[in-house]
Amino acid sequence: MIDETTVAILIKKAREAQQHAYAPYSHFSVGAAVLTEDNRMYTGCNVENASYGLTMCAERNAIGSAVAGGCHMFRALALVGENPDWITPCGACRQVMEEFHIPEIILTKSNDTYKIVSLRELLPHAFSL
Ligand code: THU
């Protein structure tokens, strides 16, 4: 299980990435940070597009960066947004997390309160091969 100090660092990194969110349509900035099995961290932010459906979520961008860095094994993912209430990943991102079996998902509120949930809680009866 991920320790408190590492959670705080992951949230901080996710907040840094959130600063770079490209969200001119929704005006909703999101940041994510993943912790790899060998303790590297990769971040992502949402990147929107005038063709709305092409928007990429922060979580998938963070996971994609880690994969490009040679990592397929993860310990955790932290997600930050602007919600006073918990931000939770969209369905597409949950399915991508399932692909890489990310065990611990750190959900936050805008004041950085956090809670850790399992992927199985977020995506019961997941599709996988
Ligand atoms: N968004 C994410 O980046 N991650 C999520 O899990 C939920 C939604 C982004 C997509 C879009 O740019 C904005 O938040 C509003 O939906």
mmCIF file of N, CA and C and ligand atoms in Angstrom:
data_model
loop_
_atom_site.group_PDB
_atom_site.id
_atom_site.type_symbol
_atom_site.label_atom_id
_atom_site.label_comp_id
_atom_site.label_asym_id
_atom_site.label_seq_id
_atom_site.Cartn_x
_atom_site.Cartn_y
_atom_site.Cartn_z
ATOM 1 N N MET A 1 0.845 -1.213 0.000
ATOM 2 C CA MET A 1 0.000 0.000 0.000
ATOM 3 C C MET A 1 0.877 1.258 0.000
ATOM 4 N N ILE A 2 0.458 2.239 -0.773
ATOM 5 C CA ILE A 2 1.240 3.459 -0.948
ATOM 6 C C ILE A 2 1.258 4.285 0.355
ATOM 7 N N ASP A 3 2.451 4.844 0.691
ATOM 8 C CA ASP A 3 2.547 5.597 1.942
ATOM 9 C C ASP A 3 2.152 7.065 1.743
ATOM 10 N N GLU A 4 1.881 7.726 2.874
ATOM 11 C CA GLU A 4 1.344 9.102 2.842
ATOM 12 C C GLU A 4 2.263 10.096 2.145
ATOM 13 N N THR A 5 3.575 9.955 2.379
ATOM 14 C CA THR A 5 4.530 10.887 1.773
ATOM 15 C C THR A 5 4.499 10.766 0.259
ATOM 16 N N THR A 6 4.466 9.526 -0.228
ATOM 17 C CA THR A 6 4.434 9.313 -1.682
ATOM 18 C C THR A 6 3.131 9.830 -2.268
ATOM 19 N N VAL A 7 2.036 9.644 -1.537
ATOM 20 C CA VAL A 7 0.747 10.183 -1.999
ATOM 21 C C VAL A 7 0.863 11.692 -2.159
ATOM 22 N N ALA A 8 1.445 12.363 -1.171
ATOM 23 C CA ALA A 8 1.566 13.832 -1.215
ATOM 24 C C ALA A 8 2.406 14.271 -2.411
ATOM 25 N N ILE A 9 3.467 13.537 -2.710
ATOM 26 C CA ILE A 9 4.320 13.895 -3.859
ATOM 27 C C ILE A 9 3.551 13.692 -5.169
ATOM 28 N N LEU A 10 2.833 12.574 -5.244
ATOM 29 C CA LEU A 10 2.056 12.301 -6.471
ATOM 30 C C LEU A 10 1.015 13.391 -6.704
ATOM 31 N N ILE A 11 0.344 13.802 -5.641
ATOM 32 C CA ILE A 11 -0.680 14.853 -5.777
ATOM 33 C C ILE A 11 -0.021 16.160 -6.215
ATOM 34 N N LYS A 12 1.141 16.456 -5.640
ATOM 35 C CA LYS A 12 1.845 17.693 -6.011
ATOM 36 C C LYS A 12 2.213 17.667 -7.498
ATOM 37 N N LYS A 13 2.719 16.520 -7.948
ATOM 38 C CA LYS A 13 3.093 16.396 -9.371
ATOM 39 C C LYS A 13 1.863 16.519 -10.273
ATOM 40 N N ALA A 14 0.758 15.931 -9.846
ATOM 41 C CA ALA A 14 -0.486 16.031 -10.622
ATOM 42 C C ALA A 14 -0.939 17.490 -10.691
ATOM 43 N N ARG A 15 -0.801 18.205 -9.586
ATOM 44 C CA ARG A 15 -1.163 19.639 -9.574
ATOM 45 C C ARG A 15 -0.262 20.438 -10.532
ATOM 46 N N GLU A 16 1.007 20.097 -10.580
ATOM 47 C CA GLU A 16 1.913 20.801 -11.508
ATOM 48 C C GLU A 16 1.466 20.575 -12.955
ATOM 49 N N ALA A 17 1.131 19.333 -13.272
ATOM 50 C CA ALA A 17 0.681 19.020 -14.641
ATOM 51 C C ALA A 17 -0.633 19.725 -14.941
ATOM 52 N N GLN A 18 -1.502 19.800 -13.939
ATOM 53 C CA GLN A 18 -2.812 20.457 -14.123
ATOM 54 C C GLN A 18 -2.628 21.907 -14.589
ATOM 55 N N GLN A 19 -1.540 22.537 -14.132
ATOM 56 C CA GLN A 19 -1.261 23.932 -14.542
ATOM 57 C C GLN A 19 -1.110 24.044 -16.058
ATOM 58 N N HIS A 20 -0.751 22.925 -16.697
ATOM 59 C CA HIS A 20 -0.519 22.949 -18.143
ATOM 60 C C HIS A 20 -1.715 22.428 -18.939
ATOM 61 N N ALA A 21 -2.825 22.181 -18.255
ATOM 62 C CA ALA A 21 -4.013 21.669 -18.949
ATOM 63 C C ALA A 21 -4.390 22.604 -20.096
ATOM 64 N N TYR A 22 -4.785 21.984 -21.199
ATOM 65 C CA TYR A 22 -5.277 22.757 -22.345
ATOM 66 C C TYR A 22 -6.778 22.509 -22.400
ATOM 67 N N ALA A 23 -7.527 23.424 -21.809
ATOM 68 C CA ALA A 23 -8.973 23.204 -21.661
ATOM 69 C C ALA A 23 -9.760 24.463 -22.021
ATOM 70 N N PRO A 24 -9.598 24.951 -23.274
ATOM 71 C CA PRO A 24 -10.286 26.190 -23.652
ATOM 72 C C PRO A 24 -11.792 26.019 -23.829
ATOM 73 N N TYR A 25 -12.277 24.775 -23.907
ATOM 74 C CA TYR A 25 -13.710 24.546 -24.150
ATOM 75 C C TYR A 25 -14.463 24.293 -22.853
ATOM 76 N N SER A 26 -13.947 23.401 -22.034
ATOM 77 C CA SER A 26 -14.649 23.101 -20.769
ATOM 78 C C SER A 26 -14.207 24.035 -19.640
ATOM 79 N N HIS A 27 -13.031 24.612 -19.779
ATOM 80 C CA HIS A 27 -12.435 25.409 -18.692
ATOM 81 C C HIS A 27 -12.324 24.580 -17.406
ATOM 82 N N PHE A 28 -12.130 23.289 -17.575
ATOM 83 C CA PHE A 28 -11.992 22.396 -16.422
ATOM 84 C C PHE A 28 -10.627 21.712 -16.527
ATOM 85 N N SER A 29 -9.707 22.153 -15.693
ATOM 86 C CA SER A 29 -8.330 21.643 -15.759
ATOM 87 C C SER A 29 -8.175 20.413 -14.884
ATOM 88 N N VAL A 30 -7.530 19.404 -15.449
ATOM 89 C CA VAL A 30 -7.323 18.143 -14.738
ATOM 90 C C VAL A 30 -5.846 17.769 -14.822
ATOM 91 N N GLY A 31 -5.341 17.194 -13.759
ATOM 92 C CA GLY A 31 -3.958 16.697 -13.757
ATOM 93 C C GLY A 31 -3.929 15.283 -13.198
ATOM 94 N N ALA A 32 -2.957 14.515 -13.638
ATOM 95 C CA ALA A 32 -2.808 13.147 -13.130
ATOM 96 C C ALA A 32 -1.327 12.828 -13.011
ATOM 97 N N ALA A 33 -1.019 11.945 -12.073
ATOM 98 C CA ALA A 33 0.357 11.450 -11.941
ATOM 99 C C ALA A 33 0.297 9.970 -11.622
ATOM 100 N N VAL A 34 1.132 9.207 -12.301
ATOM 101 C CA VAL A 34 1.202 7.768 -12.023
ATOM 102 C C VAL A 34 2.544 7.434 -11.384
ATOM 103 N N LEU A 35 2.493 6.435 -10.523
ATOM 104 C CA LEU A 35 3.697 5.907 -9.881
ATOM 105 C C LEU A 35 3.942 4.523 -10.458
ATOM 106 N N THR A 36 5.129 4.340 -11.027
ATOM 107 C CA THR A 36 5.428 3.051 -11.658
ATOM 108 C C THR A 36 5.936 2.058 -10.606
ATOM 109 N N GLU A 37 5.949 0.812 -11.007
ATOM 110 C CA GLU A 37 6.404 -0.260 -10.114
ATOM 111 C C GLU A 37 7.820 0.014 -9.592
ATOM 112 N N ASP A 38 8.661 0.623 -10.450
ATOM 113 C CA ASP A 38 10.041 0.926 -10.029
ATOM 114 C C ASP A 38 10.173 2.385 -9.546
ATOM 115 N N ASN A 39 9.047 2.925 -9.070
ATOM 116 C CA ASN A 39 9.008 4.227 -8.385
ATOM 117 C C ASN A 39 9.371 5.443 -9.224
ATOM 118 N N ARG A 40 9.090 5.375 -10.505
ATOM 119 C CA ARG A 40 9.173 6.592 -11.320
ATOM 120 C C ARG A 40 7.796 7.244 -11.353
ATOM 121 N N MET A 41 7.768 8.532 -11.630
ATOM 122 C CA MET A 41 6.492 9.233 -11.724
ATOM 123 C C MET A 41 6.359 9.894 -13.095
ATOM 124 N N TYR A 42 5.184 9.758 -13.672
ATOM 125 C CA TYR A 42 4.872 10.408 -14.946
ATOM 126 C C TYR A 42 3.567 11.174 -14.768
ATOM 127 N N THR A 43 3.467 12.296 -15.474
ATOM 128 C CA THR A 43 2.271 13.122 -15.296
ATOM 129 C C THR A 43 1.561 13.348 -16.629
ATOM 130 N N GLY A 44 0.335 13.832 -16.516
ATOM 131 C CA GLY A 44 -0.439 14.204 -17.699
ATOM 132 C C GLY A 44 -1.481 15.241 -17.328
ATOM 133 N N CYS A 45 -1.955 15.953 -18.341
ATOM 134 C CA CYS A 45 -3.055 16.900 -18.140
ATOM 135 C C CYS A 45 -4.060 16.671 -19.268
ATOM 136 N N ASN A 46 -5.257 17.214 -19.116
ATOM 137 C CA ASN A 46 -6.212 17.066 -20.219
ATOM 138 C C ASN A 46 -5.835 17.993 -21.364
ATOM 139 N N VAL A 47 -6.037 17.481 -22.576
ATOM 140 C CA VAL A 47 -5.724 18.226 -23.800
ATOM 141 C C VAL A 47 -6.966 18.178 -24.680
ATOM 142 N N GLU A 48 -7.653 19.315 -24.752
ATOM 143 C CA GLU A 48 -8.917 19.354 -25.491
ATOM 144 C C GLU A 48 -8.684 19.686 -26.958
ATOM 145 N N ASN A 49 -9.772 19.537 -27.736
ATOM 146 C CA ASN A 49 -9.681 19.789 -29.166
ATOM 147 C C ASN A 49 -10.993 20.409 -29.643
ATOM 148 N N ALA A 50 -10.898 21.239 -30.688
ATOM 149 C CA ALA A 50 -12.092 21.859 -31.268
ATOM 150 C C ALA A 50 -13.078 20.785 -31.733
ATOM 151 N N SER A 51 -12.560 19.642 -32.140
ATOM 152 C CA SER A 51 -13.394 18.473 -32.401
ATOM 153 C C SER A 51 -13.489 17.738 -31.061
ATOM 154 N N TYR A 52 -14.510 18.055 -30.274
ATOM 155 C CA TYR A 52 -14.544 17.728 -28.841
ATOM 156 C C TYR A 52 -14.179 16.289 -28.504
ATOM 157 N N GLY A 53 -14.636 15.368 -29.357
ATOM 158 C CA GLY A 53 -14.425 13.949 -29.067
ATOM 159 C C GLY A 53 -12.965 13.537 -29.075
ATOM 160 N N LEU A 54 -12.103 14.383 -29.604
ATOM 161 C CA LEU A 54 -10.671 14.050 -29.645
ATOM 162 C C LEU A 54 -9.955 14.406 -28.354
ATOM 163 N N THR A 55 -10.678 15.023 -27.436
ATOM 164 C CA THR A 55 -10.079 15.398 -26.150
ATOM 165 C C THR A 55 -9.439 14.194 -25.477
ATOM 166 N N MET A 56 -8.251 14.424 -24.930
ATOM 167 C CA MET A 56 -7.576 13.369 -24.166
ATOM 168 C C MET A 56 -7.576 13.748 -22.692
ATOM 169 N N CYS A 57 -7.955 12.792 -21.871
ATOM 170 C CA CYS A 57 -8.002 13.029 -20.431
ATOM 171 C C CYS A 57 -6.596 12.994 -19.836
ATOM 172 N N ALA A 58 -6.474 13.631 -18.676
ATOM 173 C CA ALA A 58 -5.197 13.698 -17.965
ATOM 174 C C ALA A 58 -4.649 12.309 -17.625
ATOM 175 N N GLU A 59 -5.528 11.426 -17.175
ATOM 176 C CA GLU A 59 -5.068 10.090 -16.749
ATOM 177 C C GLU A 59 -4.465 9.319 -17.911
ATOM 178 N N ARG A 60 -5.171 9.349 -19.057
ATOM 179 C CA ARG A 60 -4.655 8.585 -20.208
ATOM 180 C C ARG A 60 -3.359 9.187 -20.719
ATOM 181 N N ASN A 61 -3.218 10.514 -20.627
ATOM 182 C CA ASN A 61 -1.948 11.113 -21.051
ATOM 183 C C ASN A 61 -0.812 10.722 -20.105
ATOM 184 N N ALA A 62 -1.101 10.668 -18.810
ATOM 185 C CA ALA A 62 -0.064 10.259 -17.844
ATOM 186 C C ALA A 62 0.347 8.803 -18.091
ATOM 187 N N ILE A 63 -0.643 7.945 -18.290
ATOM 188 C CA ILE A 63 -0.343 6.523 -18.534
ATOM 189 C C ILE A 63 0.432 6.379 -19.846
ATOM 190 N N GLY A 64 0.016 7.132 -20.863
ATOM 191 C CA GLY A 64 0.722 7.067 -22.149
ATOM 192 C C GLY A 64 2.175 7.508 -22.031
ATOM 193 N N SER A 65 2.438 8.530 -21.235
ATOM 194 C CA SER A 65 3.824 8.985 -21.044
ATOM 195 C C SER A 65 4.660 7.894 -20.383
ATOM 196 N N ALA A 66 4.044 7.236 -19.390
ATOM 197 C CA ALA A 66 4.768 6.167 -18.693
ATOM 198 C C ALA A 66 5.072 5.015 -19.650
ATOM 199 N N VAL A 67 4.108 4.688 -20.486
ATOM 200 C CA VAL A 67 4.325 3.595 -21.454
ATOM 201 C C VAL A 67 5.445 3.984 -22.411
ATOM 202 N N ALA A 68 5.439 5.255 -22.833
ATOM 203 C CA ALA A 68 6.510 5.730 -23.725
ATOM 204 C C ALA A 68 7.866 5.698 -23.025
ATOM 205 N N GLY A 69 7.851 5.793 -21.698
ATOM 206 C CA GLY A 69 9.088 5.699 -20.917
ATOM 207 C C GLY A 69 9.484 4.261 -20.627
ATOM 208 N N GLY A 70 8.704 3.323 -21.140
ATOM 209 C CA GLY A 70 9.076 1.905 -21.033
ATOM 210 C C GLY A 70 8.405 1.179 -19.881
ATOM 211 N N CYS A 71 7.381 1.788 -19.299
ATOM 212 C CA CYS A 71 6.762 1.166 -18.125
ATOM 213 C C CYS A 71 5.354 0.647 -18.402
ATOM 214 N N HIS A 72 5.104 -0.583 -17.977
ATOM 215 C CA HIS A 72 3.760 -1.167 -18.089
ATOM 216 C C HIS A 72 3.209 -1.574 -16.723
ATOM 217 N N MET A 73 3.998 -1.347 -15.679
ATOM 218 C CA MET A 73 3.602 -1.817 -14.345
ATOM 219 C C MET A 73 3.484 -0.616 -13.414
ATOM 220 N N PHE A 74 2.363 -0.533 -12.741
ATOM 221 C CA PHE A 74 2.079 0.654 -11.944
ATOM 222 C C PHE A 74 1.693 0.318 -10.516
ATOM 223 N N ARG A 75 1.972 1.273 -9.637
ATOM 224 C CA ARG A 75 1.540 1.116 -8.235
ATOM 225 C C ARG A 75 0.316 1.964 -7.930
ATOM 226 N N ALA A 76 0.251 3.170 -8.522
ATOM 227 C CA ALA A 76 -0.854 4.067 -8.158
ATOM 228 C C ALA A 76 -1.007 5.172 -9.192
ATOM 229 N N LEU A 77 -2.180 5.802 -9.150
ATOM 230 C CA LEU A 77 -2.445 6.987 -9.982
ATOM 231 C C LEU A 77 -3.179 8.008 -9.121
ATOM 232 N N ALA A 78 -2.723 9.268 -9.187
ATOM 233 C CA ALA A 78 -3.409 10.361 -8.472
ATOM 234 C C ALA A 78 -4.087 11.259 -9.491
ATOM 235 N N LEU A 79 -5.285 11.704 -9.135
ATOM 236 C CA LEU A 79 -6.097 12.519 -10.040
ATOM 237 C C LEU A 79 -6.518 13.799 -9.321
ATOM 238 N N VAL A 80 -6.276 14.940 -9.968
ATOM 239 C CA VAL A 80 -6.680 16.220 -9.366
ATOM 240 C C VAL A 80 -7.487 17.034 -10.367
ATOM 241 N N GLY A 81 -8.468 17.761 -9.833
ATOM 242 C CA GLY A 81 -9.298 18.625 -10.679
ATOM 243 C C GLY A 81 -9.650 19.886 -9.922
ATOM 244 N N GLU A 82 -10.784 20.445 -10.290
ATOM 245 C CA GLU A 82 -11.192 21.701 -9.654
ATOM 246 C C GLU A 82 -12.459 21.529 -8.833
ATOM 247 N N ASN A 83 -12.881 20.271 -8.680
ATOM 248 C CA ASN A 83 -14.120 20.000 -7.944
ATOM 249 C C ASN A 83 -13.961 20.256 -6.468
ATOM 250 N N PRO A 84 -14.924 20.945 -5.839
ATOM 251 C CA PRO A 84 -14.916 20.955 -4.375
ATOM 252 C C PRO A 84 -15.183 19.543 -3.854
ATOM 253 N N ASP A 85 -15.893 18.743 -4.652
ATOM 254 C CA ASP A 85 -16.157 17.349 -4.282
ATOM 255 C C ASP A 85 -15.151 16.443 -5.013
ATOM 256 N N TRP A 86 -15.185 15.149 -4.725
ATOM 257 C CA TRP A 86 -14.228 14.210 -5.320
ATOM 258 C C TRP A 86 -14.256 14.266 -6.841
ATOM 259 N N ILE A 87 -13.085 14.261 -7.446
ATOM 260 C CA ILE A 87 -13.008 14.050 -8.898
ATOM 261 C C ILE A 87 -12.791 12.557 -9.106
ATOM 262 N N THR A 88 -13.520 12.017 -10.043
ATOM 263 C CA THR A 88 -13.365 10.589 -10.339
ATOM 264 C C THR A 88 -13.130 10.407 -11.836
ATOM 265 N N PRO A 89 -12.407 9.387 -12.210
ATOM 266 C CA PRO A 89 -12.064 9.199 -13.629
ATOM 267 C C PRO A 89 -13.271 8.811 -14.487
ATOM 268 N N CYS A 90 -13.239 9.233 -15.734
ATOM 269 C CA CYS A 90 -14.317 8.867 -16.666
ATOM 270 C C CYS A 90 -14.216 7.372 -16.997
ATOM 271 N N GLY A 91 -15.247 6.862 -17.615
ATOM 272 C CA GLY A 91 -15.301 5.430 -17.923
ATOM 273 C C GLY A 91 -14.176 4.958 -18.827
ATOM 274 N N ALA A 92 -13.838 5.779 -19.841
ATOM 275 C CA ALA A 92 -12.759 5.385 -20.763
ATOM 276 C C ALA A 92 -11.442 5.245 -20.000
ATOM 277 N N CYS A 93 -11.172 6.181 -19.107
ATOM 278 C CA CYS A 93 -9.916 6.121 -18.335
ATOM 279 C C CYS A 93 -9.907 4.920 -17.396
ATOM 280 N N ARG A 94 -11.067 4.579 -16.841
ATOM 281 C CA ARG A 94 -11.130 3.395 -15.969
ATOM 282 C C ARG A 94 -10.752 2.140 -16.753
ATOM 283 N N GLN A 95 -11.215 2.071 -17.989
ATOM 284 C CA GLN A 95 -10.891 0.902 -18.812
ATOM 285 C C GLN A 95 -9.399 0.872 -19.148
ATOM 286 N N VAL A 96 -8.790 2.031 -19.374
ATOM 287 C CA VAL A 96 -7.340 2.078 -19.652
ATOM 288 C C VAL A 96 -6.557 1.705 -18.389
ATOM 289 N N MET A 97 -7.034 2.134 -17.232
ATOM 290 C CA MET A 97 -6.386 1.721 -15.970
ATOM 291 C C MET A 97 -6.481 0.212 -15.799
ATOM 292 N N GLU A 98 -7.591 -0.360 -16.218
ATOM 293 C CA GLU A 98 -7.780 -1.815 -16.153
ATOM 294 C C GLU A 98 -6.726 -2.532 -17.008
ATOM 295 N N GLU A 99 -6.432 -1.956 -18.152
ATOM 296 C CA GLU A 99 -5.446 -2.551 -19.066
ATOM 297 C C GLU A 99 -4.109 -2.768 -18.355
ATOM 298 N N PHE A 100 -3.754 -1.794 -17.500
ATOM 299 C CA PHE A 100 -2.452 -1.844 -16.835
ATOM 300 C C PHE A 100 -2.572 -2.217 -15.352
ATOM 301 N N HIS A 101 -3.748 -2.635 -14.939
ATOM 302 C CA HIS A 101 -3.974 -3.127 -13.564
ATOM 303 C C HIS A 101 -3.459 -2.145 -12.517
ATOM 304 N N ILE A 102 -3.806 -0.876 -12.643
ATOM 305 C CA ILE A 102 -3.346 0.099 -11.642
ATOM 306 C C ILE A 102 -4.139 -0.127 -10.350
ATOM 307 N N PRO A 103 -3.462 -0.595 -9.293
ATOM 308 C CA PRO A 103 -4.238 -1.075 -8.144
ATOM 309 C C PRO A 103 -4.855 0.010 -7.278
ATOM 310 N N GLU A 104 -4.126 1.136 -7.110
ATOM 311 C CA GLU A 104 -4.619 2.154 -6.180
ATOM 312 C C GLU A 104 -4.855 3.469 -6.922
ATOM 313 N N ILE A 105 -6.043 4.000 -6.766
ATOM 314 C CA ILE A 105 -6.395 5.263 -7.415
ATOM 315 C C ILE A 105 -6.651 6.295 -6.318
ATOM 316 N N ILE A 106 -5.890 7.390 -6.396
ATOM 317 C CA ILE A 106 -6.008 8.440 -5.379
ATOM 318 C C ILE A 106 -6.911 9.538 -5.920
ATOM 319 N N LEU A 107 -8.092 9.652 -5.325
ATOM 320 C CA LEU A 107 -9.054 10.677 -5.721
ATOM 321 C C LEU A 107 -8.874 11.877 -4.795
ATOM 322 N N THR A 108 -9.060 13.067 -5.331
ATOM 323 C CA THR A 108 -8.853 14.268 -4.503
ATOM 324 C C THR A 108 -10.030 15.224 -4.627
ATOM 325 N N LYS A 109 -10.061 16.148 -3.686
ATOM 326 C CA LYS A 109 -10.934 17.324 -3.796
ATOM 327 C C LYS A 109 -10.023 18.510 -4.084
ATOM 328 N N SER A 110 -10.624 19.653 -4.409
ATOM 329 C CA SER A 110 -9.805 20.808 -4.775
ATOM 330 C C SER A 110 -8.927 21.284 -3.612
ATOM 331 N N ASN A 111 -9.279 20.919 -2.380
ATOM 332 C CA ASN A 111 -8.437 21.305 -1.237
ATOM 333 C C ASN A 111 -7.360 20.257 -0.923
ATOM 334 N N ASP A 112 -7.198 19.284 -1.835
ATOM 335 C CA ASP A 112 -6.184 18.224 -1.726
ATOM 336 C C ASP A 112 -6.485 17.157 -0.673
ATOM 337 N N THR A 113 -7.673 17.201 -0.087
ATOM 338 C CA THR A 113 -8.113 16.031 0.682
ATOM 339 C C THR A 113 -8.083 14.850 -0.278
ATOM 340 N N TYR A 114 -7.672 13.684 0.220
ATOM 341 C CA TYR A 114 -7.650 12.548 -0.703
ATOM 342 C C TYR A 114 -8.243 11.299 -0.076
ATOM 343 N N LYS A 115 -8.652 10.387 -0.961
ATOM 344 C CA LYS A 115 -9.011 9.038 -0.524
ATOM 345 C C LYS A 115 -8.523 8.064 -1.585
ATOM 346 N N ILE A 116 -8.169 6.880 -1.131
ATOM 347 C CA ILE A 116 -7.651 5.869 -2.056
ATOM 348 C C ILE A 116 -8.730 4.825 -2.293
ATOM 349 N N VAL A 117 -9.018 4.595 -3.571
ATOM 350 C CA VAL A 117 -9.993 3.567 -3.917
ATOM 351 C C VAL A 117 -9.316 2.543 -4.835
ATOM 352 N N SER A 118 -9.901 1.368 -4.883
ATOM 353 C CA SER A 118 -9.330 0.342 -5.770
ATOM 354 C C SER A 118 -9.970 0.472 -7.148
ATOM 355 N N LEU A 119 -9.248 -0.030 -8.139
ATOM 356 C CA LEU A 119 -9.792 -0.017 -9.491
ATOM 357 C C LEU A 119 -11.062 -0.879 -9.544
ATOM 358 N N ARG A 120 -11.083 -1.956 -8.744
ATOM 359 C CA ARG A 120 -12.256 -2.847 -8.760
ATOM 360 C C ARG A 120 -13.500 -2.128 -8.249
ATOM 361 N N GLU A 121 -13.286 -1.199 -7.301
ATOM 362 C CA GLU A 121 -14.434 -0.394 -6.840
ATOM 363 C C GLU A 121 -14.933 0.523 -7.954
ATOM 364 N N LEU A 122 -13.978 1.092 -8.716
ATOM 365 C CA LEU A 122 -14.348 2.036 -9.772
ATOM 366 C C LEU A 122 -14.917 1.329 -10.992
ATOM 367 N N LEU A 123 -14.429 0.123 -11.236
ATOM 368 C CA LEU A 123 -14.828 -0.587 -12.457
ATOM 369 C C LEU A 123 -15.086 -2.072 -12.175
ATOM 370 N N PRO A 124 -16.218 -2.354 -11.521
ATOM 371 C CA PRO A 124 -16.536 -3.761 -11.284
ATOM 372 C C PRO A 124 -16.895 -4.444 -12.606
ATOM 373 N N HIS A 125 -16.704 -5.721 -12.669
ATOM 374 C CA HIS A 125 -17.058 -6.521 -13.865
ATOM 375 C C HIS A 125 -16.362 -5.966 -15.117
ATOM 376 N N ALA A 126 -15.094 -5.590 -14.958
ATOM 377 C CA ALA A 126 -14.363 -4.978 -16.075
ATOM 378 C C ALA A 126 -14.170 -5.944 -17.221
ATOM 379 N N PHE A 127 -14.054 -5.388 -18.407
ATOM 380 C CA PHE A 127 -13.700 -6.194 -19.573
ATOM 381 C C PHE A 127 -12.181 -6.338 -19.621
ATOM 382 N N SER A 128 -11.700 -7.568 -19.707
ATOM 383 C CA SER A 128 -10.267 -7.761 -19.967
ATOM 384 C C SER A 128 -10.085 -9.097 -20.648
ATOM 385 N N LEU A 129 -8.987 -9.222 -21.374
ATOM 386 C CA LEU A 129 -8.738 -10.462 -22.121
ATOM 387 C C LEU A 129 -7.972 -11.437 -21.269
HETATM 388 N N1 THU B 1 -11.342 14.951 -17.902
HETATM 389 C C1 THU B 1 -10.169 14.342 -17.565
HETATM 390 O O1 THU B 1 -9.079 14.820 -17.933
HETATM 391 N N2 THU B 1 -10.227 13.211 -16.827
HETATM 392 C C2 THU B 1 -11.384 12.627 -16.383
HETATM 393 O O2 THU B 1 -11.381 11.525 -15.867
HETATM 394 C C3 THU B 1 -12.655 13.350 -16.534
HETATM 395 C C4 THU B 1 -12.646 14.427 -17.556
HETATM 396 C C5 THU B 1 -11.301 16.173 -18.708
HETATM 397 C C6 THU B 1 -11.799 15.994 -20.106
HETATM 398 C C7 THU B 1 -12.242 17.397 -20.451
HETATM 399 O O3 THU B 1 -11.124 18.105 -20.966
HETATM 400 C C8 THU B 1 -12.633 17.998 -19.129
HETATM 401 O O4 THU B 1 -12.119 17.166 -18.127
HETATM 402 C C9 THU B 1 -14.119 18.157 -18.942
HETATM 403 O O5 THU B 1 -14.764 16.969 -19.179
#
